[in-house]
Short mmCIF file of C-alpha atoms in Angstrom, two decimals:
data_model
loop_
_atom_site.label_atom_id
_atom_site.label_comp_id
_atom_site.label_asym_id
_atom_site.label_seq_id
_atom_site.Cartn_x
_atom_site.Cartn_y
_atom_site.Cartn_z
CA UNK A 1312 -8.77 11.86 11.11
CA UNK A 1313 -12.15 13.28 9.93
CA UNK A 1314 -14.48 11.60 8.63
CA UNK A 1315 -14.47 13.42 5.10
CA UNK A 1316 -10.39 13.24 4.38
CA UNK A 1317 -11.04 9.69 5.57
CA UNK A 1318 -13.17 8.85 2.60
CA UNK A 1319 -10.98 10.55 0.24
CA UNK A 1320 -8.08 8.95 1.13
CA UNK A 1321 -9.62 5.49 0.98
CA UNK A 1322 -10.51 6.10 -2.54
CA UNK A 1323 -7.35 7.34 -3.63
CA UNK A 1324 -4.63 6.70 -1.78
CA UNK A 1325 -3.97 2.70 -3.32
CA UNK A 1326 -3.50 4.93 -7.12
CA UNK A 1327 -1.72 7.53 -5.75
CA UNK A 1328 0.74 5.00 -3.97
CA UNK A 1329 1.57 3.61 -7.07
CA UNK A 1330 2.33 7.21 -8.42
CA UNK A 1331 4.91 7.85 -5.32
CA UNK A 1332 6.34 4.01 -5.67
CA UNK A 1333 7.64 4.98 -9.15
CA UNK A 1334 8.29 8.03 -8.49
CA UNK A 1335 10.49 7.18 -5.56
CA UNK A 1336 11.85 3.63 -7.56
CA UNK A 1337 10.05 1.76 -4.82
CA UNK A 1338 11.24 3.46 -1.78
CA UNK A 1339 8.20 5.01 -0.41
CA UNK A 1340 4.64 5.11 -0.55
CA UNK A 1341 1.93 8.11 0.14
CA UNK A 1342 0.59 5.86 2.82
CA UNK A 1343 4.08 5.67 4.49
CA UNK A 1344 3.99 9.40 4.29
CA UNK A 1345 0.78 9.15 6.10
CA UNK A 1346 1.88 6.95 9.17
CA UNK A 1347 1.00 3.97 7.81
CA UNK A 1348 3.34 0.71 8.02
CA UNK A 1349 3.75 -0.60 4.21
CA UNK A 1350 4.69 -3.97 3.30
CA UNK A 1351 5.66 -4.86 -0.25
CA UNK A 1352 4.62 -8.40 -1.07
CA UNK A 1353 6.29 -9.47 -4.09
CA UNK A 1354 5.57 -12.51 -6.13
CA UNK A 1355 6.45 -13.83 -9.00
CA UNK A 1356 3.51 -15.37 -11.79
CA UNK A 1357 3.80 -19.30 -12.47
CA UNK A 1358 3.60 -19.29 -16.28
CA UNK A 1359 4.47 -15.56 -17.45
CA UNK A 1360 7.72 -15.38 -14.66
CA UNK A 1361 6.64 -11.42 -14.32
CA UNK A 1362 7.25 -10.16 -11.00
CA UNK A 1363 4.10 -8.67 -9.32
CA UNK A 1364 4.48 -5.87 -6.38
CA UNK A 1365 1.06 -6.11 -4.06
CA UNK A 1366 1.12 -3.09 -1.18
CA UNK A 1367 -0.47 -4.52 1.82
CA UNK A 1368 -1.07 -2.35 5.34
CA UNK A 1369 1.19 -3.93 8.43
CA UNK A 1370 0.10 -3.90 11.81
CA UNK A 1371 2.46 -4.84 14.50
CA UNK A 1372 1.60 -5.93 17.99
CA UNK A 1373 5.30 -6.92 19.56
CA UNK A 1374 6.60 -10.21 17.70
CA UNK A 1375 3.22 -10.50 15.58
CA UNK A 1376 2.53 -9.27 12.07
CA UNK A 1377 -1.02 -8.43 10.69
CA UNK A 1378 -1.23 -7.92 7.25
CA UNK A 1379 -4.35 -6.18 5.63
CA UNK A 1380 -5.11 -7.10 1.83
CA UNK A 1381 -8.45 -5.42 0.17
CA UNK A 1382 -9.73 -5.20 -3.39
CA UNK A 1383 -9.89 -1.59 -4.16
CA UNK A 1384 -12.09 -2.58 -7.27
#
Protein backbone atom coordinates (compact mmCIF):
# COMPACT_ATOMS: atom_id res chain seq x y z
CA UNK A 1 0.00 0.00 0.00
CA UNK A 2 1.52 3.53 -0.23
CA UNK A 3 2.97 5.05 2.12
CA UNK A 4 0.40 8.07 2.41
CA UNK A 5 -3.09 5.83 2.50
CA UNK A 6 -0.95 3.87 4.96
CA UNK A 7 -0.85 6.68 7.44
CA UNK A 8 -4.36 7.53 7.00
CA UNK A 9 -5.64 4.41 7.57
CA UNK A 10 -3.64 3.89 10.75
CA UNK A 11 -5.19 6.92 12.15
CA UNK A 12 -8.57 6.15 11.33
CA UNK A 13 -9.40 2.98 10.62
CA UNK A 14 -9.75 1.67 14.74
CA UNK A 15 -12.94 4.75 14.77
CA UNK A 16 -14.17 3.96 11.66
CA UNK A 17 -14.34 0.13 12.63
CA UNK A 18 -16.42 0.88 15.32
CA UNK A 19 -18.75 2.89 12.89
CA UNK A 20 -19.07 -0.38 10.46
CA UNK A 21 -19.35 -2.83 13.74
CA UNK A 22 -22.65 -1.06 14.59
CA UNK A 23 -23.57 -0.48 11.59
CA UNK A 24 -23.30 -4.09 10.55
CA UNK A 25 -24.57 -5.34 14.45
CA UNK A 26 -21.09 -6.75 14.81
CA UNK A 27 -20.66 -8.61 11.67
CA UNK A 28 -17.94 -6.81 9.97
CA UNK A 29 -15.33 -4.42 10.34
CA UNK A 30 -13.65 -1.73 7.73
CA UNK A 31 -10.45 -3.58 8.38
CA UNK A 32 -12.08 -6.92 7.30
CA UNK A 33 -13.12 -5.03 4.25
CA UNK A 34 -9.53 -4.22 3.88
CA UNK A 35 -7.98 -7.83 4.03
CA UNK A 36 -7.33 -7.80 7.35
CA UNK A 37 -8.12 -10.92 9.75
CA UNK A 38 -10.34 -9.43 12.80
CA UNK A 39 -10.71 -11.01 16.03
CA UNK A 40 -13.31 -9.84 18.53
CA UNK A 41 -12.06 -10.29 22.06
CA UNK A 42 -14.83 -9.98 24.36
CA UNK A 43 -14.67 -9.66 28.07
CA UNK A 44 -16.69 -9.04 30.59
CA UNK A 45 -15.69 -6.15 33.66
CA UNK A 46 -15.26 -7.73 37.31
CA UNK A 47 -17.36 -5.23 39.30
CA UNK A 48 -19.70 -3.35 36.65
CA UNK A 49 -20.59 -7.06 34.70
CA UNK A 50 -20.61 -4.76 31.29
CA UNK A 51 -19.45 -6.63 28.43
CA UNK A 52 -16.45 -4.97 26.63
CA UNK A 53 -15.74 -5.75 22.69
CA UNK A 54 -11.70 -5.13 22.05
CA UNK A 55 -10.85 -5.56 18.00
CA UNK A 56 -7.49 -7.07 17.82
CA UNK A 57 -5.53 -7.86 14.22
CA UNK A 58 -5.02 -11.95 13.70
CA UNK A 59 -2.21 -13.33 12.05
CA UNK A 60 -2.18 -16.93 11.19
CA UNK A 61 0.83 -19.05 10.40
CA UNK A 62 -0.82 -22.83 10.02
CA UNK A 63 -2.04 -24.01 13.64
CA UNK A 64 -0.63 -20.69 15.35
CA UNK A 65 -2.49 -17.50 16.20
CA UNK A 66 -0.81 -14.00 16.59
CA UNK A 67 -2.81 -11.50 17.97
CA UNK A 68 -1.84 -7.72 17.66
CA UNK A 69 -3.26 -5.30 20.50
CA UNK A 70 -2.13 -1.38 20.29
CA UNK A 71 -3.30 1.75 22.10
CA UNK A 72 -4.59 3.98 19.45
CA UNK A 73 -4.47 6.85 22.14
Amino acid sequence: MLRPVTAFFARKTHRIDGVVLKLTKGKHTLSEILGWNIVQLKTIGAKTSKEYVTLLIGLFDGERIGLIASNFG
